[in-house]
Structures are given as structure tokens and as C-alpha cells.
């Protein structure tokens, strides 16, 4: 996971901006003849030459790798916004200005990830020193412009000397006290290894008493065996299906879980699914694994093809058939007439185990978007993201998600050109924020 996070940060550093096209303008009313047009351009170019030339130069001066990036960008934006609409048409490098604004957004996200990583480990934790070193490595590969987006407090921590919150005696004692019957055994092993790694990175001269590190290696082997045993039971539970599994299958999974040690049982993430099967929440098929044939829709969207959603007022609707007989490897593309497109991932990523007709509904009222995806009146959950594509939104628009009691939280979304992609695995309500 650490490597994945590091690669994600490196990707942001390597690809800091998105490419935007310069805005197009309609033909002037004066373009009646070639001579009139030429004279018009000449007069306007001379009239606005000083203001426009200043903005063009300010944009050219922006260096997105220099510490002056933010101040240079702000100066260029202020000067550009002060131009008249006619003057703005003669700013030949406006696309460069747009690109720099997107670069600034990328730099802010990158700085936020640096801040979040540093804050992810408490300063009193034995892992704090290691986390600072890892965060410092990521900070050091930033260019001068990117570093300016990191807070002064964080920069101070990452550029100052720091000592580990542990000692050789403390590590040795922790390893000696490892006990495989303790419920926190896995956590104790991980902490012991983390402290030892910190000491070794801090000092090359650390020496442990004979046999101490072997105790730690033996404990790590037990942790690995616990994880393998727990994973087998996890897979057995995941394989249960209300369509094909029998009571014997459920009993076999239950017996396998009960055979695990208490520590191993903690490692089975889907144990409550097993509890639901044992308690009869799901009606299992009788002998012969007979299943009920679902009633499907004749007007359902076709996987792999584009389907127009039906409109009623501000609401668009579509149906998707969910059954073993349906194509489950292609996504669904649902279009509207209001600059919105809904992408439903392949049914193979659908977590709901039921079959029937999935109802997709999206409503936009002002800046609020309500998206619902249900199967037999139950909310749909996918392993992959569903996407709502918004087009022609105002520049620098962002999205927040509205939860219970109106609580707003950051929504997952990406921007590409003048399109914004909202990503979600289930239904939700979203608010367009115009920055």
C-alpha cells in the first residue's frame, strides 16, 4: 500500500497539469468585407496593444517549477481579469494560463497528500519517525513550485532533524514479550518490526542479543500462517450465494470459521455475511439448486451500447436487466439531453446478489444532483465506480456530497477539459460548487 501511495504521488509530480484548449470566439459583426475586417483588427490591436502585451508577457513569465509560480500566476490572472472582453480575445497564450491554473490544482492536491501522510501517524507513536522519513522522501522530490503549496509548519518538520521514539533496549524487551496467544499478537509483532526498522535506519551500529531477531522472525511466520488460514475461510464465505449455495455449504463455512483461533477469526472481514446466512437472512434454494426466474424489462439498456434515458420533468430514468443470462462484462452508457451522461460498470462488479431489473434515476435541480441506483428497491453497490459525467460546467467548479442531515463531505471526482466526472459506488446526492 505504501508503494502504491508513493507511485500515486510520483504520478502527480510527473504529470502536473491537464491540457485545455483556448476559448473560441465568434466572428465579428464587422467581418463584412476583407478590407473592413483588416482595418478593424489593425485598429483594435493598436488600441489595446499595451494592456494585452502586458498580460501576454506576464503569462510568459510564469514558471511552474519555480518558487515564484503562485505569485506569478496570481499576477497574470489579475491582469487578465482586468481586461475588457474585446482585449481578452487578443491574449494569444490564454491556453497557457489555463494550463497553469490546472497545474495549481494538481499541486494543491499533491501538497494535501503530503500533509495527510505526515498527519496519519501521531507524533508519540514509534512509527512517527519512520513516517516522517517517508514523507520527507516524497517532499524532497517536489520542485520549488510544488513545495510552496505545503504548509510552513509541515515544511519545518520535514526539513528539521528528528530522533526516533525508541531505543535498542525497548525493542529487545518488546520482542521478548511477544506472545502468540495474546489477542493483540499481530499488532505487537508489527510494532516490534517497525521499531527495529527505525533503529536500523537511524543507526548502522545497532546490535541485538543473540537469538532476539530470530524470535521476531518466528513470530512473523506465525502471523503469515494466521493470515493464510483466515483467507481460506474468507474465500469460503465469499463463495456463498443465495442462488446456488445450500445449507450444507453454509454449515461447512461455519465449521471452518469455528476451527480458527480467536486471533485468526479477527482476520476474517466478511464474518457478518456468514452470520447472516446462518441466521437465515437469505433464502437458500432447495434440492437441485432451483432458482426463481426473474421478470426482466423489454426496454432495458443494452450493455456495451449507448442508451438514451427517458425524461420526466427534471428526472431521467433507465432500466438494466440483472440475471445470469445477461452480459455481465460490458458497461452501460446512459445519456440525457441536459449535458449529463451516466456510466454503469459491468454487472460482474455488482455486489448485490439478487436478480431482476435495476432502476437508474438521475435528477438535477439547480446545482443539486440526486442519483439513485436500486435493484428490487434495494440500493445498488458496485465494486467499481459508477460515473456521472457533467459537461459545460463553469470553470473551476467542484463537487461535494450531501449525506444524512445535510452534512457535506468531499466527493470523489476528476476533471478533464470542460467535463467533470463524479465517481461513486452507490446512490448519492451531490452539490455543484461554483468557486
XYZ file of C-alpha atoms in Angstrom:
435
model
C 0.000 0.000 0.000
C 2.902 2.389 0.805
C 4.372 1.763 -2.658
C 1.002 2.461 -4.290
C 0.658 5.735 -2.406
C 4.213 6.689 -3.375
C 3.520 5.884 -7.056
C 0.331 7.953 -6.943
C 2.250 10.936 -5.574
C 5.016 10.471 -8.158
C 2.374 10.433 -10.905
C 1.015 13.768 -9.722
C 4.519 15.220 -9.691
C 5.298 13.879 -13.165
C 2.010 14.951 -14.761
C 1.086 18.217 -13.019
C -1.396 19.673 -15.496
C -4.215 18.950 -17.875
C -4.311 20.294 -21.411
C -7.050 22.810 -22.101
C -7.966 24.397 -25.395
C -8.115 28.173 -25.768
C -11.660 29.559 -25.886
C -13.035 30.162 -29.358
C -14.780 33.366 -30.333
C -17.498 34.023 -32.827
C -16.878 36.079 -35.965
C -17.109 39.844 -35.560
C -20.080 41.702 -36.932
C -17.570 43.864 -38.811
C -16.373 40.938 -40.965
C -18.479 42.078 -43.908
C -15.599 42.549 -46.298
C -11.936 41.711 -46.195
C -10.943 45.412 -46.088
C -13.248 46.288 -43.196
C -12.034 43.253 -41.206
C -8.384 44.133 -41.759
C -8.906 47.719 -40.667
C -10.858 46.607 -37.582
C -8.151 44.222 -36.432
C -5.464 46.845 -37.019
C -7.299 49.495 -35.007
C -8.201 47.179 -32.110
C -4.706 45.680 -31.955
C -3.183 49.155 -31.666
C -5.775 50.441 -29.193
C -5.340 47.548 -26.779
C -1.707 46.712 -27.550
C -0.294 47.948 -24.222
C -2.798 46.128 -21.957
C -2.765 42.913 -23.975
C 1.020 42.874 -24.371
C 1.409 43.227 -20.599
C -0.841 40.196 -19.936
C 0.882 38.112 -22.640
C 4.250 38.907 -21.050
C 3.022 38.110 -17.520
C 1.761 34.714 -18.718
C 5.071 34.050 -20.482
C 6.924 34.829 -17.249
C 5.133 32.057 -15.307
C 7.429 29.146 -14.427
C 5.548 26.207 -12.926
C 8.719 24.758 -11.402
C 9.921 27.928 -9.658
C 9.119 29.153 -6.159
C 7.574 32.249 -7.746
C 4.910 30.158 -9.529
C 1.979 31.131 -7.285
C 2.723 34.854 -7.228
C 3.414 34.956 -10.976
C 0.172 33.114 -11.718
C -1.872 35.393 -9.467
C -0.375 38.485 -11.099
C -1.197 37.175 -14.588
C -4.750 36.240 -13.589
C -5.376 39.630 -12.005
C -4.141 41.431 -15.102
C -6.125 39.172 -17.447
C -9.369 39.599 -15.476
C -8.905 43.387 -15.648
C -9.044 43.303 -19.467
C -12.227 44.010 -21.379
C -13.879 41.128 -23.220
C -12.533 42.510 -26.505
C -8.994 42.752 -25.137
C -9.142 39.174 -23.831
C -9.652 37.938 -27.404
C -6.130 39.115 -28.274
C -4.355 37.256 -25.475
C -2.668 34.681 -27.701
C -1.347 32.480 -24.881
C -4.557 32.151 -22.868
C -4.328 28.336 -23.173
C -1.029 28.505 -21.279
C -2.737 30.453 -18.484
C -5.496 27.816 -18.294
C -2.908 25.052 -18.130
C -1.134 26.802 -15.252
C -4.416 27.050 -13.330
C -4.907 23.307 -13.692
C -1.302 22.782 -12.628
C -2.051 24.795 -9.480
C -4.986 22.489 -8.698
C -2.741 19.441 -9.150
C -0.082 20.977 -6.894
C -2.651 21.677 -4.197
C -3.803 18.054 -4.286
C -0.199 16.877 -4.110
C 0.526 19.109 -1.122
C -2.649 17.877 0.603
C -1.463 14.278 0.227
C 1.887 15.197 1.767
C 0.067 16.866 4.689
C -2.277 13.892 5.135
C 0.555 11.371 5.168
C 2.510 13.303 7.790
C -0.623 13.645 9.949
C -1.538 9.949 9.556
C 0.821 8.898 12.387
C 0.706 10.543 15.817
C 3.906 12.232 16.956
C 4.033 9.969 20.051
C 3.932 6.765 18.002
C 7.052 4.650 17.481
C 6.241 4.753 13.784
C 6.278 8.559 13.696
C 9.981 8.817 12.886
C 9.654 6.339 10.010
C 6.600 8.164 8.702
C 8.475 11.474 8.762
C 11.342 9.927 6.797
C 8.966 8.500 4.197
C 7.075 11.799 3.918
C 10.380 13.682 3.670
C 11.424 11.471 0.736
C 8.221 12.424 -1.078
C 8.654 16.112 -0.198
C 12.243 16.176 -1.430
C 11.285 15.089 -4.963
C 8.931 18.059 -5.326
C 10.072 21.014 -7.373
C 10.340 24.504 -5.868
C 6.852 25.485 -7.025
C 5.207 22.369 -5.605
C 6.889 22.880 -2.228
C 5.281 26.321 -1.847
C 1.870 24.651 -1.569
C 2.957 22.665 1.525
C 2.198 24.479 4.787
C 5.035 26.221 6.635
C 4.518 24.001 9.697
C 4.817 20.815 7.655
C 7.871 22.144 5.824
C 9.521 22.891 9.163
C 9.010 19.301 10.360
C 10.220 17.793 7.087
C 13.364 19.933 6.957
C 14.369 19.626 10.633
C 16.319 16.846 12.330
C 14.300 14.289 14.299
C 15.166 11.324 16.517
C 13.231 8.015 16.729
C 10.876 7.461 19.666
C 12.510 4.180 20.693
C 15.755 2.517 21.822
C 17.551 -0.819 21.397
C 16.604 -1.931 24.938
C 12.964 -1.107 24.306
C 12.919 -3.102 21.050
C 14.611 -6.111 22.661
C 12.139 -6.107 25.536
C 9.178 -5.813 23.148
C 10.382 -8.841 21.139
C 10.911 -10.907 24.291
C 7.331 -10.208 25.399
C 5.724 -11.363 22.119
C 3.022 -13.928 22.922
C 1.097 -15.701 20.143
C -1.880 -16.293 22.469
C -2.428 -12.574 23.038
C -5.335 -11.098 21.066
C -3.035 -8.213 20.003
C -0.254 -10.556 18.861
C -0.253 -9.374 15.219
C -0.176 -5.727 16.274
C 2.677 -6.388 18.741
C 4.730 -8.116 16.026
C 4.175 -5.304 13.556
C 5.190 -2.667 16.120
C 8.331 -4.593 17.090
C 9.413 -4.869 13.457
C 8.617 -1.196 12.832
C 10.730 -0.093 15.819
C 13.626 -2.298 14.748
C 13.488 -0.878 11.200
C 13.509 2.664 12.581
C 16.582 1.981 14.704
C 18.460 0.398 11.814
C 17.687 3.278 9.523
C 18.778 5.736 12.169
C 21.955 3.896 13.207
C 24.024 1.292 11.375
C 25.728 0.178 14.604
C 22.731 -1.342 16.391
C 23.398 -4.837 17.745
C 20.754 -7.199 19.191
C 21.485 -10.011 21.660
C 21.868 -13.469 20.119
C 18.548 -15.113 19.180
C 16.411 -11.972 19.608
C 15.847 -11.301 15.924
C 15.097 -14.998 15.340
C 12.285 -14.692 17.881
C 10.857 -11.870 15.811
C 11.216 -13.863 12.568
C 9.430 -16.854 14.139
C 6.606 -14.579 15.300
C 6.272 -13.154 11.784
C 5.989 -16.684 10.405
C 3.087 -17.345 12.782
C 1.406 -14.127 11.610
C 1.764 -15.263 7.992
C 0.203 -18.670 8.800
C -2.703 -16.974 10.601
C -3.368 -14.827 7.542
C -3.373 -17.843 5.197
C -5.824 -19.753 7.407
C -8.127 -16.724 7.705
C -8.007 -16.087 3.948
C -9.234 -19.626 3.182
C -12.297 -19.084 5.369
C -12.839 -15.622 3.911
C -12.894 -17.136 0.410
C -15.322 -19.869 1.518
C -17.729 -17.216 2.866
C -17.348 -15.078 -0.263
C -18.290 -18.090 -2.386
C -21.676 -18.437 -0.651
C -24.604 -17.462 -2.876
C -28.313 -17.261 -2.179
C -28.847 -18.611 -5.708
C -26.652 -21.712 -5.659
C -25.416 -22.471 -2.111
C -27.149 -24.991 0.114
C -27.454 -25.290 3.883
C -24.538 -27.750 3.757
C -22.329 -25.097 2.147
C -23.213 -22.625 4.885
C -22.521 -25.215 7.580
C -19.133 -26.029 6.034
C -18.131 -22.353 6.093
C -19.362 -22.060 9.700
C -17.357 -25.114 10.784
C -14.214 -23.770 9.089
C -14.596 -20.417 10.841
C -15.106 -22.018 14.247
C -11.918 -24.058 13.754
C -9.850 -20.869 13.595
C -8.102 -19.455 16.644
C -9.521 -16.226 18.116
C -6.657 -14.276 16.550
C -7.304 -15.833 13.135
C -11.044 -15.139 13.423
C -10.272 -11.442 13.774
C -8.730 -11.524 10.293
C -11.919 -12.686 8.523
C -13.506 -9.426 7.260
C -16.757 -10.947 5.966
C -17.721 -12.911 9.077
C -21.024 -10.974 9.354
C -22.009 -12.250 5.931
C -21.631 -15.745 7.337
C -23.725 -14.741 10.359
C -26.499 -13.556 8.000
C -26.517 -16.916 6.197
C -26.502 -18.862 9.474
C -29.387 -16.743 10.834
C -31.472 -17.395 7.715
C -31.393 -13.898 6.248
C -31.040 -15.411 2.765
C -33.481 -17.983 1.439
C -31.392 -20.810 0.028
C -32.521 -22.981 -2.902
C -33.867 -26.453 -2.257
C -32.525 -29.680 -3.803
C -31.451 -29.296 -7.380
C -30.415 -25.681 -6.726
C -33.617 -24.456 -8.354
C -33.669 -20.668 -8.767
C -36.527 -18.294 -9.430
C -36.598 -16.861 -12.947
C -36.550 -13.052 -12.673
C -39.028 -10.892 -14.601
C -36.916 -8.695 -16.869
C -37.653 -5.483 -18.793
C -38.166 -5.357 -22.565
C -36.897 -1.765 -22.696
C -33.719 -2.227 -20.670
C -30.408 -0.646 -21.663
C -28.069 -2.818 -23.727
C -24.591 -3.467 -22.271
C -21.765 -2.142 -24.401
C -24.021 0.336 -26.227
C -25.269 3.879 -25.669
C -28.855 4.182 -24.417
C -30.926 7.378 -24.154
C -32.630 7.747 -20.772
C -36.331 8.633 -20.699
C -37.232 12.071 -19.321
C -39.975 13.120 -16.922
C -39.671 16.716 -15.737
C -36.126 17.130 -14.403
C -35.668 13.391 -13.935
C -34.086 10.880 -16.331
C -34.632 7.150 -15.943
C -33.274 3.886 -17.372
C -33.556 0.165 -16.625
C -30.894 -2.563 -16.632
C -31.644 -6.287 -16.568
C -29.736 -8.278 -13.939
C -29.775 -12.059 -14.456
C -27.379 -14.947 -15.113
C -28.429 -14.848 -18.772
C -27.309 -11.212 -19.206
C -23.966 -9.938 -20.499
C -22.002 -9.073 -17.350
C -18.696 -7.923 -18.865
C -19.721 -4.717 -20.677
C -20.553 -1.352 -19.146
C -23.708 0.698 -19.795
C -23.608 4.230 -21.249
C -26.792 6.187 -20.422
C -27.233 9.627 -21.982
C -29.526 12.595 -21.243
C -30.377 15.803 -23.077
C -29.009 18.024 -20.301
C -25.214 17.633 -20.622
C -25.162 14.601 -18.306
C -24.060 11.036 -19.017
C -24.234 8.091 -16.597
C -21.764 5.201 -16.856
C -22.754 1.942 -15.109
C -19.858 -0.546 -14.732
C -20.145 -4.205 -15.836
C -22.590 -6.312 -13.825
C -19.707 -8.601 -12.869
C -18.700 -5.858 -10.390
C -22.186 -5.703 -8.835
C -22.101 -6.686 -5.144
C -25.882 -7.236 -4.824
C -26.622 -10.947 -5.174
C -30.219 -10.506 -6.314
C -31.563 -10.588 -9.880
C -34.288 -8.617 -11.638
C -34.462 -5.070 -13.021
C -32.084 -2.361 -11.861
C -33.593 1.148 -11.893
C -31.302 4.089 -12.624
C -32.611 7.609 -11.934
C -30.867 10.989 -12.003
C -32.452 14.362 -11.211
C -30.855 17.787 -11.460
C -32.482 20.769 -9.745
C -30.324 23.868 -9.851
C -26.891 22.929 -8.555
C -28.074 19.726 -6.829
C -27.902 16.283 -8.444
C -29.714 13.281 -6.970
C -28.556 9.897 -8.279
C -30.333 6.634 -7.440
C -29.491 3.074 -8.475
C -31.696 0.322 -6.999
C -32.293 -3.361 -7.595
C -35.642 -4.667 -6.326
C -35.976 -1.435 -4.298
C -32.639 -2.026 -2.545
C -29.668 0.357 -3.064
C -27.163 -0.960 -5.587
C -23.500 -1.299 -4.583
C -20.689 -1.874 -7.100
C -17.050 -2.809 -6.543
C -16.153 -0.474 -9.446
C -17.203 3.166 -9.701
C -20.359 4.357 -11.405
C -19.721 7.699 -13.095
C -21.835 10.796 -13.687
C -20.270 12.939 -16.392
C -21.157 16.648 -16.244
C -20.346 18.812 -19.260
C -20.166 22.567 -19.849
C -19.815 23.413 -16.158
C -18.369 26.821 -15.201
C -14.589 26.888 -14.943
C -13.203 25.730 -11.562
C -16.492 24.103 -10.468
C -16.154 21.408 -7.794
C -18.429 18.773 -6.233
C -19.423 17.991 -2.644
C -21.583 15.073 -1.482
C -24.598 15.674 0.731
C -25.130 12.946 3.314
C -27.604 12.389 6.091
C -28.984 15.520 7.766
C -27.464 17.636 5.007
C -23.864 17.003 6.075
C -21.466 17.888 3.257
C -18.341 15.843 2.600
C -15.786 15.950 -0.251
C -16.978 13.943 -3.261
C -14.758 11.786 -5.426
C -14.419 13.394 -8.847
C -11.955 14.191 -11.620
C -11.780 16.966 -14.216
C -10.879 16.618 -17.889
C -11.218 19.698 -20.043
C -14.702 21.115 -19.560
C -16.011 17.773 -18.268
C -16.313 16.720 -14.627
C -16.569 13.021 -13.630
C -18.377 12.202 -10.360
C -17.405 8.731 -9.138
C -19.464 6.671 -6.697
C -20.128 3.001 -5.906
C -23.703 3.601 -4.740
C -26.518 6.181 -4.820
C -25.964 9.705 -3.556
C -26.814 13.393 -3.683
C -24.205 15.847 -4.960
C -23.861 19.642 -4.975
C -22.123 21.624 -7.717
C -19.982 24.300 -6.079
C -19.083 27.250 -8.257
C -15.737 28.519 -6.978
